[in-house]
Amino acid sequence: MKKDIEEIIRNLGKISKSIGDKNVLVTGGAGFLGSWICEVLVEQGAKVTCLDNLASGLESNISSMRDKGNFKFIEHDITQPIFFDVPIDVVMHLASRASPFEFEKYPIQILKANTLGIWVALGIAKEHGARFLYTSTSEIYGDANEIPTTEEYRGNVNPIGPRSCYDEAKRCGESYVIAYKNQHGLDTRIARIFNTYGPRMRAEGVYGRVIPRFVEQALGNNPITIFGEGTQTRSFCYVTDQVEGLLKLAFSEGAKGEVVNIGSTKEITILSLAKLINELTNSSSKMEFHPLPKDDPQRRNPDISKAKKLLGWGPKVELEVGLMRTIERF
Ligand code: UDP
C-alpha cells in the first residue's frame, strides 16, 4: 500500500505541492476511496478531518493514520448537522454506500447520504468559503445508450427501479452542487466515478462488488457467480489511478465548476473478467450462472477526453497489473 500511495503522489506532480497547506474535510473518509484519499492528503501534510458513520466504512481502513497529528477521525452521520470551529479549505463529499446489494437493503440511507448529507456538507463548505468536490457516479447515466459516454449524455435511468435509490440520489446530489454553485458562487467540482477496484474494496455480504467477490471465490476454488450470461461490460479503474484523478480534480486551479468522468476506458465483459481472475489466481473454480439483477446496465465505458484535456489525467495501471496487486492483498 505504501508503494501505491507513493505512486499516486508522484503522478500528482505539481498538484501535490498545493495539498500540504490545506485543511480538508473528507466525508466517508473511512470507506474504500475515502481512506485512500485521506492517506495521500495526510502524507502530503494536509490537516485532514475524516468523517464517517462506519455504515460501510471500516475503522481498520484508517488505523494507520490514527496517531498522526494532522489526522482527526470523527464518527458522525453526515445527514445530521455538524459544526466546525477550525478552518476548512476543501470539502470532499464521498459518504455513501455504493454496492448494488446495499441498494436493496439500505435504499433510504443511500438517498439520505446524497440529499440530506450533501446539503449538510455543502452548508459546511458555504460557511467556511471552502471548495467542494462531490463524488458522483457513472450510475447517473443509468443503462447508457451512448458508449463511450461523455459528460453531455443525460442518462437513461429507471426512477422506480431497484437502482433508483443510488442513481436518482446521485443525480439529485449533482443538482444540489450546481444549485450551490449558481446561487452562492461556491467553487464546486463533480467527479463521475466509473467502476474502481483495489485493496480495501470489500468482498463480503452486501458490501461485495464484482472484483473482490470473484477474487475471493477464485482463491477459495469456489464457484464464480456470474450474473446473467456475463455479456454485460464494465471498465475497471485501479484505485491509484482513480484517487489521482479525484485529487487532480479537487486541487487543480483550472477545474472550478467542472463535471468530469474519471474511469478506465478498457471495456471488458463480466465473463472475460471472471476467466482472467481465474487465470491470474491459478484457480480451479467453475463458472456458475445466476439470474441477472433487474436494470443491471448492459455496457459501461467512459469518454475521458475531458479529464485528459482539463487535468492531464488518464489511467496508467493495466487491468492485469491492478488485479495482481489486488489479489496479493487478499
Ligand atoms: N456481478 C456478477 N457476479 C457477482 C457480482 C456482480 O456477475 O457476483 C456483475 C453485476 O451483475 C454487474 C457487474 O458484475 O453486471 C458489476 O457489478 P458491481 O456489483 O461491481 O457494480 P455495478 O457496476 O453493477 O454497479
Short mmCIF file of C-alpha atoms and ligand atoms in Angstrom, two decimals:
data_model
loop_
_atom_site.label_atom_id
_atom_site.label_comp_id
_atom_site.label_asym_id
_atom_site.label_seq_id
_atom_site.Cartn_x
_atom_site.Cartn_y
_atom_site.Cartn_z
CA MET A 1 0.00 0.00 0.00
CA LYS A 2 2.86 2.38 0.83
CA LYS A 3 4.21 1.96 -2.70
CA ASP A 4 0.76 2.67 -4.12
CA ILE A 5 0.49 5.88 -2.09
CA GLU A 6 3.96 6.98 -3.25
CA GLU A 7 2.93 6.27 -6.84
CA ILE A 8 -0.15 8.49 -6.51
CA ILE A 9 1.92 11.34 -5.07
CA ARG A 10 4.46 11.00 -7.88
CA ASN A 11 1.73 11.05 -10.50
CA LEU A 12 0.08 14.10 -8.94
CA GLY A 13 3.16 16.10 -10.00
CA LYS A 14 3.00 19.77 -9.09
CA ILE A 15 -0.57 19.45 -7.74
CA SER A 16 0.82 17.50 -4.77
CA LYS A 17 2.57 20.69 -3.55
CA SER A 18 -0.71 22.60 -3.27
CA ILE A 19 -2.17 19.99 -0.90
CA GLY A 20 0.14 20.43 2.09
CA ASP A 21 -1.17 23.74 3.37
CA LYS A 22 -4.87 22.82 3.15
CA ASN A 23 -7.48 21.90 5.78
CA VAL A 24 -9.57 19.16 4.20
CA LEU A 25 -12.81 17.59 5.38
CA VAL A 26 -13.43 14.13 3.88
CA THR A 27 -16.90 12.65 4.40
CA GLY A 28 -16.92 8.89 4.01
CA GLY A 29 -13.21 9.04 4.87
CA ALA A 30 -13.11 5.52 6.32
CA GLY A 31 -14.52 3.98 3.14
CA PHE A 32 -12.68 2.37 0.24
CA LEU A 33 -11.89 5.53 -1.75
CA GLY A 34 -12.16 7.93 1.21
CA SER A 35 -9.42 6.20 3.18
CA TRP A 36 -7.02 6.21 0.20
CA ILE A 37 -7.69 9.92 -0.26
CA CYS A 38 -7.10 10.61 3.45
CA GLU A 39 -3.81 8.73 3.31
CA VAL A 40 -2.45 10.75 0.39
CA LEU A 41 -3.60 14.02 1.98
CA VAL A 42 -2.06 13.14 5.37
CA GLU A 43 1.18 12.04 3.71
CA GLN A 44 1.36 15.41 1.92
CA GLY A 45 0.92 17.28 5.21
CA ALA A 46 -2.69 18.48 4.84
CA LYS A 47 -4.78 18.76 8.01
CA VAL A 48 -7.43 16.11 7.48
CA THR A 49 -10.75 15.71 9.26
CA CYS A 50 -12.27 12.36 8.39
CA LEU A 51 -16.00 11.96 8.98
CA ASP A 52 -17.66 8.56 8.74
CA ASN A 53 -20.61 6.83 10.39
CA LEU A 54 -18.92 3.45 9.73
CA ALA A 55 -22.04 2.14 7.97
CA SER A 56 -19.95 0.66 5.17
CA GLY A 57 -16.56 2.18 6.04
CA LEU A 58 -14.17 0.43 8.42
CA GLU A 59 -12.03 1.70 11.29
CA SER A 60 -9.26 -0.64 10.10
CA ASN A 61 -9.03 1.41 6.86
CA ILE A 62 -7.82 4.44 8.83
CA SER A 63 -5.96 2.76 11.69
CA SER A 64 -2.52 3.62 10.25
CA MET A 65 -3.38 7.34 10.42
CA ARG A 66 -4.93 7.47 13.89
CA ASP A 67 -1.69 8.51 15.63
CA LYS A 68 -0.77 11.21 13.09
CA GLY A 69 -1.01 14.81 14.35
CA ASN A 70 -2.61 16.02 11.10
CA PHE A 71 -5.42 13.44 11.06
CA LYS A 72 -8.63 13.51 13.06
CA PHE A 73 -11.46 10.99 12.88
CA ILE A 74 -15.00 11.91 13.90
CA GLU A 75 -17.66 9.19 13.91
CA HIS A 76 -20.67 11.05 12.56
CA ASP A 77 -23.55 10.60 10.14
CA ILE A 78 -23.32 13.46 7.63
CA THR A 79 -27.12 13.60 7.29
CA GLN A 80 -27.08 15.18 10.79
CA PRO A 81 -25.85 18.78 11.18
CA ILE A 82 -22.28 19.27 12.44
CA PHE A 83 -20.32 22.48 13.01
CA PHE A 84 -16.57 23.12 12.94
CA ASP A 85 -14.64 25.89 14.65
CA VAL A 86 -11.44 25.05 12.77
CA PRO A 87 -10.78 26.33 9.24
CA ILE A 88 -11.85 24.17 6.29
CA ASP A 89 -10.49 24.91 2.80
CA VAL A 90 -11.78 21.90 0.87
CA VAL A 91 -14.76 19.59 1.47
CA MET A 92 -14.69 16.23 -0.30
CA HIS A 93 -18.09 14.52 -0.06
CA LEU A 94 -17.66 10.79 -0.56
CA ALA A 95 -20.06 9.44 2.05
CA SER A 96 -22.49 6.92 0.55
CA ARG A 97 -22.98 3.21 0.32
CA ALA A 98 -22.23 2.16 -3.26
CA SER A 99 -22.80 -1.58 -3.70
CA PRO A 100 -25.85 -2.82 -5.66
CA PHE A 101 -26.62 -5.33 -2.86
CA GLU A 102 -26.85 -2.34 -0.49
CA PHE A 103 -29.32 -0.67 -2.88
CA GLU A 104 -31.77 -3.43 -1.96
CA LYS A 105 -31.15 -3.37 1.78
CA TYR A 106 -30.49 0.31 2.58
CA PRO A 107 -32.19 2.42 -0.14
CA ILE A 108 -33.30 5.12 2.32
CA GLN A 109 -29.82 5.61 3.82
CA ILE A 110 -28.37 5.89 0.29
CA LEU A 111 -30.96 8.52 -0.65
CA LYS A 112 -30.26 10.44 2.55
CA ALA A 113 -26.45 10.46 2.18
CA ASN A 114 -26.73 12.07 -1.25
CA THR A 115 -29.54 14.53 -0.48
CA LEU A 116 -29.67 15.47 3.24
CA GLY A 117 -25.98 14.54 3.56
CA ILE A 118 -24.81 16.64 0.65
CA TRP A 119 -26.95 19.52 1.91
CA VAL A 120 -25.11 19.42 5.27
CA ALA A 121 -21.72 19.05 3.52
CA LEU A 122 -22.46 21.97 1.15
CA GLY A 123 -23.58 24.04 4.13
CA ILE A 124 -20.19 23.46 5.77
CA ALA A 125 -18.41 24.49 2.54
CA LYS A 126 -20.55 27.64 2.28
CA GLU A 127 -19.95 28.57 5.93
CA HIS A 128 -16.15 28.18 5.55
CA GLY A 129 -15.85 29.50 1.98
CA ALA A 130 -14.41 26.11 1.08
CA ARG A 131 -14.07 24.39 -2.26
CA PHE A 132 -16.40 21.41 -2.74
CA LEU A 133 -15.76 18.11 -4.52
CA TYR A 134 -18.63 15.68 -4.99
CA THR A 135 -18.05 12.07 -5.93
CA SER A 136 -20.90 11.33 -8.29
CA THR A 137 -21.03 8.20 -10.41
CA SER A 138 -21.39 6.64 -13.85
CA GLU A 139 -24.73 5.41 -12.48
CA ILE A 140 -26.24 8.84 -13.17
CA TYR A 141 -26.13 7.74 -16.84
CA GLY A 142 -28.19 4.62 -15.98
CA ASP A 143 -28.24 1.99 -18.74
CA ALA A 144 -26.43 4.32 -21.15
CA ASN A 145 -27.12 4.08 -24.86
CA GLU A 146 -24.21 6.35 -25.73
CA ILE A 147 -20.94 4.39 -25.44
CA PRO A 148 -18.33 5.69 -24.74
CA THR A 149 -20.34 8.02 -22.55
CA THR A 150 -19.47 11.72 -22.49
CA GLU A 151 -20.34 14.20 -19.73
CA GLU A 152 -23.02 15.65 -22.04
CA TYR A 153 -25.05 12.44 -22.06
CA ARG A 154 -28.22 12.95 -20.00
CA GLY A 155 -28.88 9.42 -18.87
CA ASN A 156 -31.31 6.56 -19.16
CA VAL A 157 -32.43 5.93 -15.58
CA ASN A 158 -35.43 3.99 -14.24
CA PRO A 159 -36.75 6.29 -11.48
CA ILE A 160 -38.63 3.47 -9.74
CA GLY A 161 -36.27 0.53 -10.36
CA PRO A 162 -34.04 -1.22 -7.81
CA ARG A 163 -31.06 1.05 -8.60
CA SER A 164 -33.10 4.24 -8.38
CA CYS A 165 -32.10 5.00 -4.77
CA TYR A 166 -28.48 5.36 -5.93
CA ASP A 167 -28.93 6.73 -9.47
CA GLU A 168 -31.53 9.33 -8.59
CA ALA A 169 -29.88 10.27 -5.29
CA LYS A 170 -26.60 10.94 -7.08
CA ARG A 171 -28.45 12.91 -9.77
CA CYS A 172 -30.10 14.94 -7.03
CA GLY A 173 -26.69 15.37 -5.37
CA GLU A 174 -25.32 16.85 -8.60
CA SER A 175 -28.31 19.17 -8.73
CA TYR A 176 -27.56 20.37 -5.17
CA VAL A 177 -23.94 21.06 -6.14
CA ILE A 178 -24.95 23.08 -9.19
CA ALA A 179 -27.53 24.99 -7.11
CA TYR A 180 -24.89 25.99 -4.53
CA LYS A 181 -22.50 26.95 -7.34
CA ASN A 182 -25.13 29.13 -9.04
CA GLN A 183 -26.88 30.62 -6.01
CA HIS A 184 -23.92 31.06 -3.64
CA GLY A 185 -20.96 31.11 -6.04
CA LEU A 186 -19.33 28.07 -4.41
CA ASP A 187 -16.22 26.63 -6.09
CA THR A 188 -17.53 23.16 -6.94
CA ARG A 189 -16.28 20.12 -8.86
CA ILE A 190 -18.20 16.94 -9.71
CA ALA A 191 -16.39 13.66 -10.41
CA ARG A 192 -18.39 10.94 -12.15
CA ILE A 193 -16.60 7.83 -10.95
CA PHE A 194 -16.72 4.69 -13.10
CA ASN A 195 -16.09 1.20 -11.66
CA THR A 196 -13.00 1.24 -9.48
CA TYR A 197 -11.27 -1.62 -7.65
CA GLY A 198 -8.28 -2.38 -5.50
CA PRO A 199 -7.16 -3.14 -1.95
CA ARG A 200 -9.76 -2.28 0.76
CA MET A 201 -12.73 -2.82 -1.53
CA ARG A 202 -14.96 -5.21 0.37
CA ALA A 203 -15.92 -8.69 -0.84
CA GLU A 204 -18.32 -9.84 1.85
CA GLY A 205 -22.10 -9.75 2.11
CA VAL A 206 -23.98 -6.68 0.93
CA TYR A 207 -20.72 -4.72 0.51
CA GLY A 208 -19.34 -7.08 -2.15
CA ARG A 209 -18.52 -5.75 -5.60
CA VAL A 210 -17.70 -7.90 -8.58
CA ILE A 211 -13.88 -7.90 -8.49
CA PRO A 212 -13.35 -8.61 -4.78
CA ARG A 213 -16.14 -11.23 -4.95
CA PHE A 214 -14.57 -13.02 -7.93
CA VAL A 215 -11.08 -12.83 -6.39
CA GLU A 216 -12.27 -14.35 -3.13
CA GLN A 217 -14.29 -17.03 -4.93
CA ALA A 218 -11.30 -17.90 -7.16
CA LEU A 219 -8.80 -18.02 -4.29
CA GLY A 220 -11.10 -20.41 -2.42
CA ASN A 221 -11.65 -22.55 -5.57
CA ASN A 222 -15.37 -21.86 -5.09
CA PRO A 223 -17.83 -21.31 -7.96
CA ILE A 224 -17.57 -17.89 -9.61
CA THR A 225 -21.02 -16.31 -9.56
CA ILE A 226 -21.75 -14.76 -12.96
CA PHE A 227 -24.97 -12.75 -13.11
CA GLY A 228 -26.79 -13.24 -16.42
CA GLU A 229 -24.65 -14.65 -19.23
CA GLY A 230 -21.78 -12.34 -18.30
CA THR A 231 -22.10 -10.42 -21.58
CA GLN A 232 -22.61 -7.12 -19.73
CA THR A 233 -19.50 -4.94 -19.65
CA ARG A 234 -17.73 -2.66 -17.22
CA SER A 235 -14.45 -0.69 -17.44
CA PHE A 236 -12.36 -1.13 -14.29
CA CYS A 237 -10.05 1.56 -12.97
CA TYR A 238 -7.34 0.71 -10.41
CA VAL A 239 -7.66 2.69 -7.20
CA THR A 240 -4.35 4.61 -7.52
CA ASP A 241 -5.45 6.00 -10.90
CA GLN A 242 -8.89 6.89 -9.54
CA VAL A 243 -7.51 8.67 -6.46
CA GLU A 244 -5.03 10.61 -8.61
CA GLY A 245 -7.90 11.74 -10.85
CA LEU A 246 -10.09 12.80 -7.91
CA LEU A 247 -7.27 14.77 -6.28
CA LYS A 248 -6.33 16.45 -9.56
CA LEU A 249 -9.95 17.49 -10.00
CA ALA A 250 -10.17 18.76 -6.40
CA PHE A 251 -6.86 20.65 -6.36
CA SER A 252 -6.40 21.96 -9.94
CA GLU A 253 -6.99 25.69 -10.19
CA GLY A 254 -8.49 25.38 -13.67
CA ALA A 255 -11.20 22.85 -12.73
CA LYS A 256 -13.63 25.19 -10.97
CA GLY A 257 -17.27 24.36 -11.74
CA GLU A 258 -16.38 21.33 -13.88
CA VAL A 259 -18.05 17.91 -14.18
CA VAL A 260 -15.63 15.17 -15.21
CA ASN A 261 -15.75 11.41 -15.91
CA ILE A 262 -12.98 9.51 -14.10
CA GLY A 263 -12.54 5.89 -15.09
CA SER A 264 -10.80 3.37 -17.27
CA THR A 265 -11.55 3.10 -21.00
CA LYS A 266 -10.73 -0.62 -21.19
CA GLU A 267 -14.13 -2.29 -21.51
CA ILE A 268 -14.42 -5.98 -20.60
CA THR A 269 -17.32 -8.43 -20.30
CA ILE A 270 -18.01 -9.87 -16.86
CA LEU A 271 -17.42 -13.39 -18.23
CA SER A 272 -13.96 -12.41 -19.57
CA LEU A 273 -13.20 -10.76 -16.23
CA ALA A 274 -14.09 -13.98 -14.39
CA LYS A 275 -11.86 -16.03 -16.71
CA LEU A 276 -8.99 -13.56 -16.28
CA ILE A 277 -9.24 -13.66 -12.46
CA ASN A 278 -9.35 -17.47 -12.61
CA GLU A 279 -6.16 -17.49 -14.67
CA LEU A 280 -4.30 -14.96 -12.52
CA THR A 281 -5.11 -16.90 -9.34
CA ASN A 282 -4.41 -20.36 -10.91
CA SER A 283 -7.85 -21.32 -9.67
CA SER A 284 -9.88 -24.41 -10.49
CA SER A 285 -13.17 -22.55 -9.89
CA LYS A 286 -16.10 -23.30 -12.21
CA MET A 287 -18.40 -20.61 -13.63
CA GLU A 288 -21.86 -20.62 -12.03
CA PHE A 289 -24.61 -18.65 -13.78
CA HIS A 290 -27.24 -16.73 -11.77
CA PRO A 291 -30.16 -14.54 -12.89
CA LEU A 292 -29.19 -11.04 -14.00
CA PRO A 293 -30.42 -8.40 -11.50
CA LYS A 294 -33.11 -6.09 -12.86
CA ASP A 295 -31.81 -2.93 -14.59
CA ASP A 296 -28.17 -4.11 -14.48
CA PRO A 297 -26.55 -1.79 -17.08
CA GLN A 298 -25.56 -3.66 -20.26
CA ARG A 299 -22.45 -1.62 -21.08
CA ARG A 300 -20.41 0.91 -19.17
CA ASN A 301 -17.46 2.76 -20.65
CA PRO A 302 -16.46 6.40 -20.21
CA ASP A 303 -15.22 9.00 -22.66
CA ILE A 304 -12.36 10.54 -20.65
CA SER A 305 -11.14 13.13 -23.14
CA LYS A 306 -12.30 15.92 -20.82
CA ALA A 307 -10.22 14.61 -17.89
CA LYS A 308 -7.20 14.28 -20.21
CA LYS A 309 -7.52 17.83 -21.52
CA LEU A 310 -8.52 19.56 -18.28
CA LEU A 311 -6.44 17.65 -15.72
CA GLY A 312 -3.77 15.93 -17.82
CA TRP A 313 -5.13 12.73 -16.28
CA GLY A 314 -5.50 9.25 -17.70
CA PRO A 315 -5.37 5.75 -16.17
CA LYS A 316 -1.95 4.10 -16.19
CA VAL A 317 -2.30 0.75 -14.39
CA GLU A 318 -3.20 -2.12 -16.76
CA LEU A 319 -6.09 -4.35 -15.62
CA GLU A 320 -3.86 -7.43 -15.18
CA VAL A 321 -1.39 -5.44 -13.07
CA GLY A 322 -4.08 -3.90 -10.88
CA LEU A 323 -5.76 -7.29 -10.45
CA MET A 324 -2.47 -8.87 -9.35
CA ARG A 325 -1.94 -6.10 -6.78
CA THR A 326 -5.49 -6.67 -5.53
CA ILE A 327 -5.10 -10.46 -5.43
CA GLU A 328 -1.89 -10.10 -3.37
CA ARG A 329 -3.83 -8.13 -0.74
CA PHE A 330 -6.41 -10.91 -0.44
N1 UDP B 1 -21.71 -9.32 -11.00
C1 UDP B 1 -21.62 -10.69 -11.25
N2 UDP B 1 -21.39 -11.51 -10.20
C2 UDP B 1 -21.22 -11.08 -8.94
C3 UDP B 1 -21.29 -9.70 -8.67
C4 UDP B 1 -21.54 -8.85 -9.74
O1 UDP B 1 -21.76 -11.13 -12.40
O2 UDP B 1 -21.01 -11.93 -8.05
C5 UDP B 1 -21.95 -8.40 -12.12
C6 UDP B 1 -23.09 -7.43 -11.90
O3 UDP B 1 -24.33 -8.01 -12.29
C7 UDP B 1 -22.68 -6.29 -12.80
C8 UDP B 1 -21.15 -6.29 -12.73
O4 UDP B 1 -20.80 -7.59 -12.26
O5 UDP B 1 -23.08 -6.53 -14.13
C9 UDP B 1 -20.56 -5.25 -11.81
O6 UDP B 1 -21.16 -5.38 -10.55
P1 UDP B 1 -20.77 -4.50 -9.30
O7 UDP B 1 -21.56 -5.00 -8.15
O8 UDP B 1 -19.31 -4.45 -9.11
O9 UDP B 1 -21.25 -2.99 -9.59
P2 UDP B 1 -22.05 -2.23 -10.74
O10 UDP B 1 -21.08 -1.96 -11.81
O11 UDP B 1 -23.20 -3.05 -11.23
O12 UDP B 1 -22.53 -1.00 -10.06
#
